Amino acid sequence: MSSKNFFLIITLVLLSHLASAQLMKAKEIFSKADSLRGMLTPLRTCYDIQYYHLDIQVDIKNKSIAGSNLFRFKANDTFSRLQFDLFENLSVDKVEYQGKSLPFEREYNAVFVDFPQAIEKGKLDSFTVYYSGTPIQATRAPWDGGFDWKKDKNGKPWVATACQGLGASVWWPNKDHLSDEVDSMLISVSVPKDLINVSNGRLVKVEANGNFKKYHWKVRNPINNYNVALNVGDYAHFSEKYSGEKGTLDIDYYVLKENQEKLPHLKKNVHETLDAFEHWFGPYPFYEDGYKIVETAHLGMEHQSAIAYGNKYINGYLGNDGSGTGWGKKWDFIVVHESGHEWFGNNITAKDLADMWIHESYTNYSEALFIDYHYGKKASAEYVNGNRRGIRNDSPIQGPYGVNKEGSGDMYVKGGVLHHMIRTIVADDEKWRELLRGLNKTYYHQTVTYKDIISYLNKESGIDLSKVFGQYVQHTEIPVLEIKFIDENSAKFRWISEVKGFNMPIDIGLKGKNKQRFYPTTEFQELKLDGLTKQSLDVDLFNYYIQLSVQ
């Protein structure tokens, strides 16, 4: 072998290893802890949660909690061992079943419990977990997770939980997987007697106990774990009635006493939001549990029937408009966005965190529909188009399954842009409204998959949108519409896309004239348009989020 060939081979080998190393570097590595948290194993699917009674006391001075959670379940299979979840920094003091303590083992944040005899398929049964400790303290709620320990301007304790993504097991024991929503629950929280705790659902009882008061909140509708919340503060309480599609809806406001005079801002935004969303999405999904706004030190969270609010009683997102159009400053971002989650995220919930884009994309788009309802379709489209400047196209908005990992943050604005584009493709606003209302009716109080959403839209719209969702949700790049001029007045066009066989209708015309709908595929076909030139070509890039290549 010549030295020239030898060095060529060595160079190729090194380049190959370098390429492999780069691929390995780019690929996320997930641990067993991630799988225990995110995967549906037989130790989780063997039982269906039907009811929780979470009963805890909050020790504000020591930033700790102690209490219990009753698990009432139905056996999906015959089993003698199951998994529940609680972060390993919290102590499992006892697991009690039929008056006796059960043996258990812990691995990372998973707890495995062994029963003395097999629990037969179909049986209704229960056990109680007693626990205590100092939960993780959120440093930047709601972007990280845990307890947010703060004080108001008067020095009174002001405490809240927020745990989306990280998981509810950061502060209470539960079957911490989105696929299994508890049917109903009771949340009992003891706090110092001069404070109030506000949780989800309706307040059914307050008990005095020395220096503490225990607040009992009953949740009558299914709820996903990360929505379960406590909010402790020196609150003033106001209530009113809203005449909605399903009858009378109870609205409650819990604001710090120091901010009572700012209540009209909340009332105006809440009423405008409910008006718009009941129009677009159908009745508020939780009439039985009511609708609450609870002031928090952190920015906000979609806690079901007890929305966390921290937007400082101003319009926009802390006074800002991410779209740059001005339309985002005409309403309170947190009231609108977090209320939108009552339909998408709380009513319709993804089965796996990988599909968190279902929650966030539709809710981002709900902001545009709020604008549409109050300010018109043109304003709505301008807002969506302006939001594009926040898109990074860094990775897919759908995450990997089974490891409790969501996709790119693009799930917000890129997702909203996608839904506006689907509306443009449907090209019938009344039908579009029926699709959105139909989603919330068909999947009322249910968990869903990617396939559920796409299959529904395909069937009800009469348009196969599979390739469109595949490209925008499961891939990073956006498709390219390539237009090649054969001569001055004739051209051919095609889509360039990562999705094999990609197809999406698009509106093309001549400048100053109405556009026509065309149906390009990944194969070149003639673009037939009288009077077409490079100079007169007009592709709808305002409503379609694509790349355009004209040659």
Coordinates of C-alpha atoms in Angstrom, one line a residue:
M1 CA 0.0 0.0 0.0
S2 CA 1.4 3.4 -0.9
S3 CA 1.8 6.0 1.7
K4 CA -0.6 8.2 -0.2
N5 CA -3.3 5.6 -0.1
F6 CA -2.5 4.8 3.6
F7 CA -3.0 8.5 4.6
L8 CA -6.2 8.7 2.5
I9 CA -7.7 5.7 4.3
I10 CA -6.6 7.1 7.7
T11 CA -8.2 10.4 6.8
L12 CA -11.5 8.8 5.8
V13 CA -11.6 6.7 9.0
L14 CA -11.0 9.9 11.1
L15 CA -13.7 11.7 9.2
S16 CA -16.0 8.8 9.7
H17 CA -15.3 8.8 13.5
L18 CA -15.7 12.5 13.7
A19 CA -19.1 12.3 11.9
S20 CA -20.2 9.6 14.3
A21 CA -19.0 11.6 17.3
Q22 CA -21.0 14.6 16.1
L23 CA -24.1 12.4 15.6
M24 CA -23.6 11.0 19.1
K25 CA -23.1 14.5 20.5
A26 CA -26.3 15.7 18.8
K27 CA -28.4 12.8 20.1
E28 CA -29.9 13.3 23.5
I29 CA -29.1 10.6 26.0
F30 CA -31.8 9.5 28.4
S31 CA -31.4 7.8 31.7
K32 CA -33.3 5.0 33.5
A33 CA -34.8 7.7 35.7
D34 CA -36.2 9.3 32.5
S35 CA -37.8 6.0 31.5
L36 CA -39.2 5.3 34.9
R37 CA -40.8 8.7 34.9
G38 CA -42.0 8.7 31.2
M39 CA -42.7 5.1 30.2
L40 CA -46.0 3.3 30.6
T41 CA -44.8 0.0 32.0
P42 CA -47.1 -2.9 33.3
L43 CA -46.5 -1.6 36.8
R44 CA -48.3 1.6 35.8
T45 CA -50.9 0.4 33.3
C46 CA -52.1 -2.3 35.7
Y47 CA -54.2 0.2 37.6
D48 CA -56.5 3.1 36.7
I49 CA -56.7 6.0 39.1
Q50 CA -60.2 7.0 40.0
Y51 CA -59.9 9.2 43.1
Y52 CA -57.2 11.0 45.2
H53 CA -57.5 12.6 48.6
L54 CA -54.4 14.7 49.0
D55 CA -54.2 15.9 52.6
I56 CA -51.2 18.0 53.6
Q57 CA -50.0 20.7 56.0
V58 CA -47.7 23.5 54.8
D59 CA -44.9 24.5 57.2
I60 CA -44.0 27.9 55.8
K61 CA -41.3 28.7 58.3
N62 CA -39.3 25.5 57.5
K63 CA -40.5 25.4 53.8
S64 CA -41.6 21.9 54.3
I65 CA -44.8 19.8 53.9
A66 CA -46.2 16.6 55.5
G67 CA -49.3 14.6 54.9
S68 CA -50.8 11.8 52.9
N69 CA -52.5 10.9 49.6
L70 CA -55.2 8.3 49.2
F71 CA -55.1 6.3 46.0
R72 CA -58.4 4.8 44.9
F73 CA -58.1 2.7 41.8
K74 CA -59.5 0.0 39.6
A75 CA -57.3 -2.9 38.6
N76 CA -56.9 -3.1 34.8
D77 CA -55.1 -6.4 35.2
T78 CA -54.4 -8.8 38.0
F79 CA -51.3 -7.6 39.8
S80 CA -49.4 -7.7 43.2
R81 CA -46.9 -4.9 42.5
L82 CA -47.3 -1.3 41.2
Q83 CA -45.4 1.9 40.7
F84 CA -46.3 5.4 41.9
D85 CA -44.1 8.4 41.8
L86 CA -42.6 10.8 44.4
F87 CA -39.3 12.8 44.0
E88 CA -36.5 11.1 45.9
N89 CA -35.8 14.1 48.1
L90 CA -39.2 13.6 49.8
S91 CA -39.6 10.8 52.4
V92 CA -42.1 8.0 52.0
D93 CA -43.0 7.5 55.6
K94 CA -45.5 4.7 55.2
V95 CA -47.6 3.0 52.6
E96 CA -50.8 1.7 54.2
Y97 CA -53.2 -0.9 52.8
Q98 CA -56.1 -2.4 54.8
G99 CA -54.7 -1.0 58.0
K100 CA -51.2 -2.5 57.5
S101 CA -48.0 -1.1 56.2
L102 CA -46.8 -2.4 52.9
P103 CA -43.2 -3.0 51.8
F104 CA -41.9 -0.7 49.1
E105 CA -38.7 0.0 47.2
R106 CA -37.5 3.3 45.7
E107 CA -35.5 3.9 42.5
Y108 CA -34.9 7.5 41.6
N109 CA -38.3 9.1 41.7
A110 CA -40.2 5.9 41.4
V111 CA -41.7 4.0 44.3
F112 CA -42.6 0.3 43.9
V113 CA -45.2 -1.2 46.3
D114 CA -45.8 -4.9 46.9
F115 CA -49.3 -6.1 48.0
P116 CA -49.7 -9.2 50.3
Q117 CA -51.9 -10.9 47.7
A118 CA -52.8 -10.4 44.1
I119 CA -55.4 -7.7 43.3
E120 CA -57.8 -9.2 40.8
K121 CA -58.6 -7.5 37.5
G122 CA -61.7 -5.3 37.8
K123 CA -61.4 -4.9 41.6
L124 CA -61.8 -1.4 43.2
D125 CA -59.3 -0.9 45.9
S126 CA -57.2 1.7 47.6
F127 CA -54.0 2.5 49.5
T128 CA -52.6 5.6 51.3
V129 CA -49.1 7.1 51.1
Y130 CA -47.8 9.1 54.0
Y131 CA -45.0 11.4 53.2
S132 CA -43.0 14.5 54.3
G133 CA -40.0 16.6 53.6
T134 CA -38.8 19.8 51.9
P135 CA -39.9 20.0 48.3
I136 CA -37.7 21.4 45.6
Q137 CA -37.9 25.2 45.6
A138 CA -38.6 26.8 42.3
T139 CA -36.0 29.4 41.5
R140 CA -37.8 30.7 38.3
A141 CA -41.4 29.5 38.5
P142 CA -43.2 28.6 36.4
W143 CA -40.3 27.8 34.0
D144 CA -38.7 25.4 36.5
G145 CA -40.8 23.5 39.0
G146 CA -41.6 23.1 42.7
F147 CA -42.7 25.4 45.5
D148 CA -42.5 29.2 45.1
W149 CA -42.0 30.6 48.5
K150 CA -42.5 34.4 48.5
K151 CA -43.9 37.3 50.5
D152 CA -46.3 40.0 49.5
K153 CA -45.6 43.8 50.0
N154 CA -47.0 43.5 53.6
G155 CA -44.6 40.8 54.5
K156 CA -47.2 38.1 54.5
P157 CA -46.3 34.6 53.2
W158 CA -47.3 34.1 49.6
V159 CA -46.8 30.5 48.4
A160 CA -47.6 28.6 45.2
T161 CA -46.8 25.4 43.4
A162 CA -46.0 25.1 39.7
C163 CA -44.7 21.9 38.1
Q164 CA -45.6 21.5 34.4
G165 CA -43.0 19.3 32.7
L166 CA -41.1 18.5 35.8
G167 CA -44.1 16.6 37.2
A168 CA -46.5 16.8 40.1
S169 CA -44.5 14.2 42.0
V170 CA -42.1 17.0 42.8
W171 CA -44.4 17.8 45.7
W172 CA -47.1 15.0 46.1
P173 CA -47.2 11.3 45.5
N174 CA -49.3 10.2 42.5
K175 CA -49.3 8.1 39.3
D176 CA -47.3 10.8 37.5
H177 CA -48.1 10.1 33.9
L178 CA -50.3 12.3 31.6
S179 CA -52.2 9.3 30.2
D180 CA -54.1 8.6 33.5
E181 CA -56.1 11.5 34.8
V182 CA -57.8 11.0 38.1
D183 CA -61.6 11.2 37.7
S184 CA -62.1 13.4 40.8
M185 CA -60.2 14.3 43.9
L186 CA -60.3 16.1 47.3
I187 CA -57.5 18.6 48.1
S188 CA -57.1 19.4 51.8
V189 CA -54.5 21.9 52.8
S190 CA -53.7 23.2 56.3
V191 CA -52.1 26.6 56.4
P192 CA -51.6 29.3 59.2
K193 CA -55.0 30.6 60.3
D194 CA -54.4 34.1 59.0
L195 CA -53.8 32.9 55.5
I196 CA -56.0 31.3 52.8
N197 CA -55.3 28.3 50.6
V198 CA -56.9 28.2 47.1
S199 CA -56.8 25.0 45.2
N200 CA -58.7 23.5 42.2
G201 CA -62.4 22.9 42.2
R202 CA -64.9 24.2 44.8
L203 CA -64.3 25.0 48.4
V204 CA -66.5 22.6 50.4
K205 CA -65.3 23.1 54.0
V206 CA -62.9 25.1 56.2
E207 CA -61.8 23.6 59.5
A208 CA -60.1 25.5 62.3
N209 CA -57.4 23.6 64.2
G210 CA -55.4 25.7 66.6
N211 CA -53.1 28.0 64.7
F212 CA -54.1 26.4 61.4
K213 CA -57.0 26.3 59.1
K214 CA -57.7 23.4 56.7
Y215 CA -59.2 24.2 53.4
H216 CA -61.0 21.4 51.6
W217 CA -61.4 21.7 47.8
K218 CA -63.4 19.2 45.8
V219 CA -62.6 18.6 42.1
R220 CA -65.5 17.0 40.3
N221 CA -64.0 16.7 36.8
P222 CA -61.0 14.7 35.6
I223 CA -57.7 16.6 36.2
N224 CA -54.1 16.0 35.1
N225 CA -51.6 15.9 37.8
Y226 CA -49.5 19.0 37.0
N227 CA -52.7 21.1 37.2
V228 CA -53.2 20.2 40.9
A229 CA -52.1 23.3 42.8
L230 CA -52.1 25.1 46.1
N231 CA -51.9 28.9 46.5
V232 CA -51.4 30.3 50.0
G233 CA -51.7 34.0 50.7
D234 CA -53.4 36.9 52.3
Y235 CA -56.2 36.9 49.7
A236 CA -59.3 38.9 49.2
H237 CA -62.1 36.9 47.6
F238 CA -64.7 38.2 45.0
S239 CA -67.2 36.2 43.1
E240 CA -69.7 36.7 40.3
K241 CA -71.9 34.8 37.8
Y242 CA -71.3 34.5 34.0
S243 CA -74.1 33.5 31.6
G244 CA -72.4 31.0 29.4
E245 CA -73.4 28.4 26.8
K246 CA -73.9 25.7 29.4
G247 CA -75.8 27.9 31.9
T248 CA -74.5 29.9 34.8
L249 CA -70.8 29.7 35.5
D250 CA -69.4 30.7 38.9
I251 CA -66.3 33.0 38.6
D252 CA -64.1 33.6 41.7
Y253 CA -61.2 36.0 42.0
Y254 CA -58.5 35.6 44.7
V255 CA -56.3 38.7 44.7
L256 CA -53.9 40.0 47.3
K257 CA -55.6 42.5 49.6
E258 CA -53.1 45.1 48.4
N259 CA -54.4 44.7 44.8
Q260 CA -58.2 44.8 45.4
E261 CA -58.6 48.0 43.5
K262 CA -57.2 46.4 40.3
L263 CA -60.0 43.8 40.1
P264 CA -61.9 45.6 37.2
H265 CA -58.9 44.8 34.9
L266 CA -59.3 41.1 35.6
K267 CA -63.1 41.1 35.3
K268 CA -63.0 42.8 31.9
N269 CA -60.4 40.4 30.5
V270 CA -62.1 37.3 32.0
H271 CA -65.4 38.1 30.5
E272 CA -63.9 39.0 27.1
T273 CA -61.9 35.8 27.1
L274 CA -64.9 33.5 28.0
D275 CA -67.0 35.2 25.3
A276 CA -64.4 34.5 22.7
F277 CA -63.5 31.0 23.6
E278 CA -67.0 29.7 24.2
H279 CA -67.7 31.0 20.6
W280 CA -64.7 29.2 19.1
F281 CA -64.2 26.1 21.3
G282 CA -67.6 25.4 22.9
P283 CA -68.7 25.6 26.5
Y284 CA -66.1 26.1 29.2
P285 CA -65.2 22.5 30.1
F286 CA -65.5 22.7 33.9
Y287 CA -68.7 24.3 34.9
E288 CA -69.1 21.8 37.8
D289 CA -65.8 23.1 39.3
G290 CA -66.2 26.8 38.4
Y291 CA -63.6 29.2 37.0
K292 CA -61.1 31.0 39.3
I293 CA -58.3 33.4 38.9
V294 CA -55.7 33.3 41.7
E295 CA -53.0 35.9 42.0
T296 CA -49.4 34.4 42.3
A297 CA -45.9 35.8 42.5
H298 CA -44.9 33.8 39.4
L299 CA -46.2 34.8 35.9
G300 CA -49.0 32.2 35.5
M301 CA -50.0 28.6 34.9
E302 CA -53.1 26.8 33.5
H303 CA -54.1 25.2 36.8
Q304 CA -57.5 23.8 36.0
S305 CA -60.4 25.8 37.4
A306 CA -57.8 27.8 39.4
I307 CA -55.7 29.7 36.9
A308 CA -52.5 31.2 38.4
Y309 CA -52.1 34.9 37.5
G310 CA -49.1 37.1 37.9
N311 CA -49.1 39.5 34.9
K312 CA -49.3 42.6 37.2
Y313 CA -52.7 43.7 36.0
I314 CA -51.4 45.1 32.7
N315 CA -52.1 44.2 29.1
G316 CA -49.7 42.3 26.9
Y317 CA -47.1 39.9 28.3
L318 CA -45.9 41.9 31.2
G319 CA -46.7 44.9 29.0
N320 CA -45.0 43.6 25.9
D321 CA -46.3 42.3 22.6
G322 CA -44.2 39.4 21.1
S323 CA -45.8 39.9 17.7
G324 CA -44.7 43.5 17.4
T325 CA -48.0 44.4 15.8
G326 CA -49.6 46.2 18.7
W327 CA -52.5 43.7 18.8
G328 CA -51.0 41.9 21.8
K329 CA -51.2 45.0 24.0
K330 CA -55.0 45.2 23.8
W331 CA -55.6 42.4 26.3
D332 CA -54.0 40.6 29.3
F333 CA -51.8 37.9 27.9
I334 CA -51.9 35.6 31.0
V335 CA -55.7 35.7 31.4
V336 CA -56.2 34.8 27.7
H337 CA -53.4 32.3 27.3
E338 CA -53.9 30.4 30.5
S339 CA -57.7 30.4 30.0
G340 CA -57.2 28.9 26.6
H341 CA -55.5 26.0 28.2
E342 CA -58.8 25.1 29.9
W343 CA -59.8 23.8 26.5
F344 CA -56.5 22.6 25.1
G345 CA -54.3 21.0 27.8
N346 CA -57.0 20.6 30.5
N347 CA -60.1 19.4 28.6
I348 CA -58.0 17.8 25.9
T349 CA -54.7 16.4 27.4
A350 CA -51.8 14.7 25.6
K351 CA -51.2 11.1 26.7
D352 CA -47.4 11.7 26.6
L353 CA -45.4 14.8 27.4
A354 CA -43.8 14.5 23.9
D355 CA -47.1 15.8 22.5
M356 CA -47.2 18.9 24.8
W357 CA -47.3 20.7 21.4
I358 CA -51.1 19.9 21.4
H359 CA -51.5 22.0 24.6
E360 CA -49.3 24.8 23.6
S361 CA -49.8 25.2 19.9
Y362 CA -53.6 25.4 20.1
T363 CA -53.4 27.7 23.1
N364 CA -51.0 30.0 21.4
Y365 CA -53.4 30.1 18.5
S366 CA -56.3 30.8 20.9
E367 CA -54.7 34.2 21.4
A368 CA -55.2 34.9 17.7
L369 CA -58.8 33.7 17.9
F370 CA -59.4 36.0 20.8
I371 CA -58.2 38.9 18.6
D372 CA -60.4 37.6 15.7
Y373 CA -63.5 37.6 17.9
H374 CA -63.0 41.1 19.3
Y375 CA -60.9 42.9 16.6
G376 CA -61.5 41.0 13.4
K377 CA -59.8 38.4 11.2
K378 CA -57.3 40.7 9.6
A379 CA -56.0 41.8 13.0
S380 CA -55.8 38.1 14.0
A381 CA -53.8 37.2 10.9
E382 CA -51.4 40.1 11.5
Y383 CA -50.8 38.9 15.1
V384 CA -50.0 35.4 13.9
N385 CA -47.7 36.6 11.2
G386 CA -45.9 38.9 13.6
N387 CA -45.3 36.0 16.0
R388 CA -43.1 34.3 13.4
R389 CA -40.1 36.3 14.5
G390 CA -40.0 34.2 17.7
I391 CA -39.6 30.9 15.8
R392 CA -36.1 29.3 16.0
N393 CA -36.6 26.1 14.0
D394 CA -34.1 24.4 16.3
S395 CA -35.7 21.0 16.7
P396 CA -39.1 19.4 16.2
I397 CA -42.0 20.6 18.3
Q398 CA -42.8 17.0 19.1
G399 CA -40.5 15.4 21.7
P400 CA -39.4 11.8 22.1
Y401 CA -41.9 9.4 23.6
G402 CA -41.6 7.5 26.9
V403 CA -39.0 9.7 28.6
N404 CA -41.1 12.6 29.9
K405 CA -39.6 15.1 27.4
E406 CA -41.4 17.7 25.5
G407 CA -40.3 19.1 22.1
S408 CA -38.9 22.5 21.1
G409 CA -40.2 25.7 22.6
D410 CA -41.3 26.4 19.0
M411 CA -44.5 24.5 20.0
Y412 CA -45.9 27.9 21.0
V413 CA -45.5 30.3 18.1
K414 CA -44.6 27.9 15.3
G415 CA -47.6 25.8 16.5
G416 CA -49.9 28.8 16.4
V417 CA -48.6 29.7 12.9
L418 CA -49.3 26.1 11.8
H419 CA -53.0 26.2 12.9
H420 CA -53.5 29.5 11.2
M421 CA -52.1 27.9 8.1
I422 CA -54.5 24.9 8.5
R423 CA -57.4 27.4 8.8
T424 CA -56.2 29.0 5.5
I425 CA -56.1 25.6 3.8
V426 CA -59.6 24.7 5.1
A427 CA -60.7 28.1 3.6
D428 CA -64.1 28.1 5.4
D429 CA -64.2 29.9 8.7
E430 CA -67.5 28.4 9.9
K431 CA -66.2 24.9 9.1
W432 CA -63.0 25.8 11.0
R433 CA -65.0 26.8 14.0
E434 CA -66.9 23.6 13.8
L435 CA -63.6 21.6 13.8
L436 CA -62.3 23.4 16.9
R437 CA -65.6 22.9 18.8
G438 CA -65.8 19.4 17.5
L439 CA -62.3 18.6 18.9
N440 CA -63.4 19.7 22.4
K441 CA -66.7 17.8 22.2
T442 CA -65.2 14.6 20.7
Y443 CA -62.3 14.5 23.2
Y444 CA -64.2 16.1 26.2
H445 CA -62.3 15.3 29.4
Q446 CA -60.0 12.8 27.5
T447 CA -56.3 12.2 26.9
V448 CA -55.2 12.1 23.2
T449 CA -52.3 11.1 20.9
Y450 CA -50.8 12.8 17.9
K451 CA -52.7 10.3 15.7
D452 CA -56.1 11.2 17.4
I453 CA -55.7 14.8 16.5
I454 CA -54.6 14.3 12.9
S455 CA -57.2 11.6 12.2
Y456 CA -60.0 13.8 13.5
L457 CA -59.0 16.8 11.5
N458 CA -58.5 14.7 8.3
K459 CA -61.9 13.1 8.6
E460 CA -63.9 16.1 9.6
S461 CA -62.2 18.6 7.2
G462 CA -62.2 16.2 4.3
I463 CA -58.6 17.2 3.6
D464 CA -55.6 14.9 4.2
L465 CA -53.4 17.0 6.5
S466 CA -51.1 14.2 7.6
K467 CA -48.1 15.3 5.5
V468 CA -48.5 18.9 6.7
F469 CA -48.6 18.0 10.4
G470 CA -45.8 15.5 9.8
Q471 CA -43.5 18.2 8.4
Y472 CA -44.3 21.0 10.8
V473 CA -44.6 18.9 14.0
Q474 CA -42.2 16.0 13.6
H475 CA -39.4 17.8 11.7
T476 CA -37.4 20.9 12.2
E477 CA -37.3 22.6 8.8
I478 CA -40.2 24.2 7.0
P479 CA -40.9 23.1 3.4
V480 CA -39.6 25.0 0.4
L481 CA -41.8 25.9 -2.6
E482 CA -39.4 25.7 -5.6
I483 CA -40.6 27.5 -8.7
K484 CA -38.4 27.2 -11.8
F485 CA -39.1 29.4 -14.8
I486 CA -38.6 27.5 -18.1
D487 CA -38.8 30.7 -20.1
E488 CA -40.2 34.2 -19.5
N489 CA -43.9 33.2 -19.2
S490 CA -43.8 29.5 -18.2
A491 CA -42.8 27.8 -15.0
K492 CA -42.9 24.6 -13.0
F493 CA -43.1 24.1 -9.3
R494 CA -42.7 21.5 -6.5
W495 CA -42.3 21.1 -2.8
I496 CA -39.0 20.2 -1.2
S497 CA -39.6 18.7 2.2
E498 CA -38.2 16.1 4.7
V499 CA -41.6 14.3 4.6
K500 CA -41.8 11.8 1.8
G501 CA -44.6 12.6 -0.6
F502 CA -45.3 16.0 1.0
N503 CA -48.3 17.8 -0.4
M504 CA -50.0 21.0 0.7
P505 CA -52.3 23.3 -1.3
I506 CA -51.1 26.9 -1.6
D507 CA -52.5 30.1 -3.0
I508 CA -50.6 31.7 -5.9
G509 CA -51.5 34.6 -8.2
L510 CA -50.3 37.7 -10.0
K511 CA -49.6 40.9 -8.0
G512 CA -52.6 43.0 -7.6
K513 CA -55.0 40.2 -8.5
N514 CA -56.8 37.5 -6.6
K515 CA -54.9 34.3 -5.9
Q516 CA -55.8 30.8 -7.1
R517 CA -55.4 27.6 -5.2
F518 CA -52.7 25.2 -6.5
Y519 CA -51.8 21.7 -5.4
P520 CA -48.0 21.1 -5.8
T521 CA -46.4 17.8 -4.8
T522 CA -42.8 16.8 -4.5
E523 CA -42.7 16.1 -8.3
F524 CA -42.4 19.0 -10.7
Q525 CA -45.6 20.0 -12.5
E526 CA -46.4 23.0 -14.7
L527 CA -47.6 26.2 -13.0
K528 CA -50.4 27.3 -15.2
L529 CA -51.2 31.0 -14.7
D530 CA -52.0 33.4 -17.5
G531 CA -49.6 36.4 -17.5
L532 CA -47.2 34.8 -15.1
T533 CA -43.6 36.3 -15.0
K534 CA -41.0 36.4 -12.3
Q535 CA -42.0 40.0 -11.7
S536 CA -45.7 39.4 -11.4
L537 CA -45.5 36.2 -9.3
D538 CA -47.3 36.5 -6.0
V539 CA -47.2 33.6 -3.5
D540 CA -49.2 33.9 -0.3
L541 CA -46.3 34.1 2.2
F542 CA -48.4 36.0 4.7
N543 CA -50.7 33.1 5.6
Y544 CA -48.3 30.3 4.6
Y545 CA -45.2 29.7 6.6
I546 CA -42.8 28.3 4.0
Q547 CA -39.6 29.1 2.2
L548 CA -39.8 30.2 -1.4
S549 CA -37.1 29.5 -4.1
V550 CA -37.7 31.2 -7.4
Q551 CA -35.2 30.5 -10.2

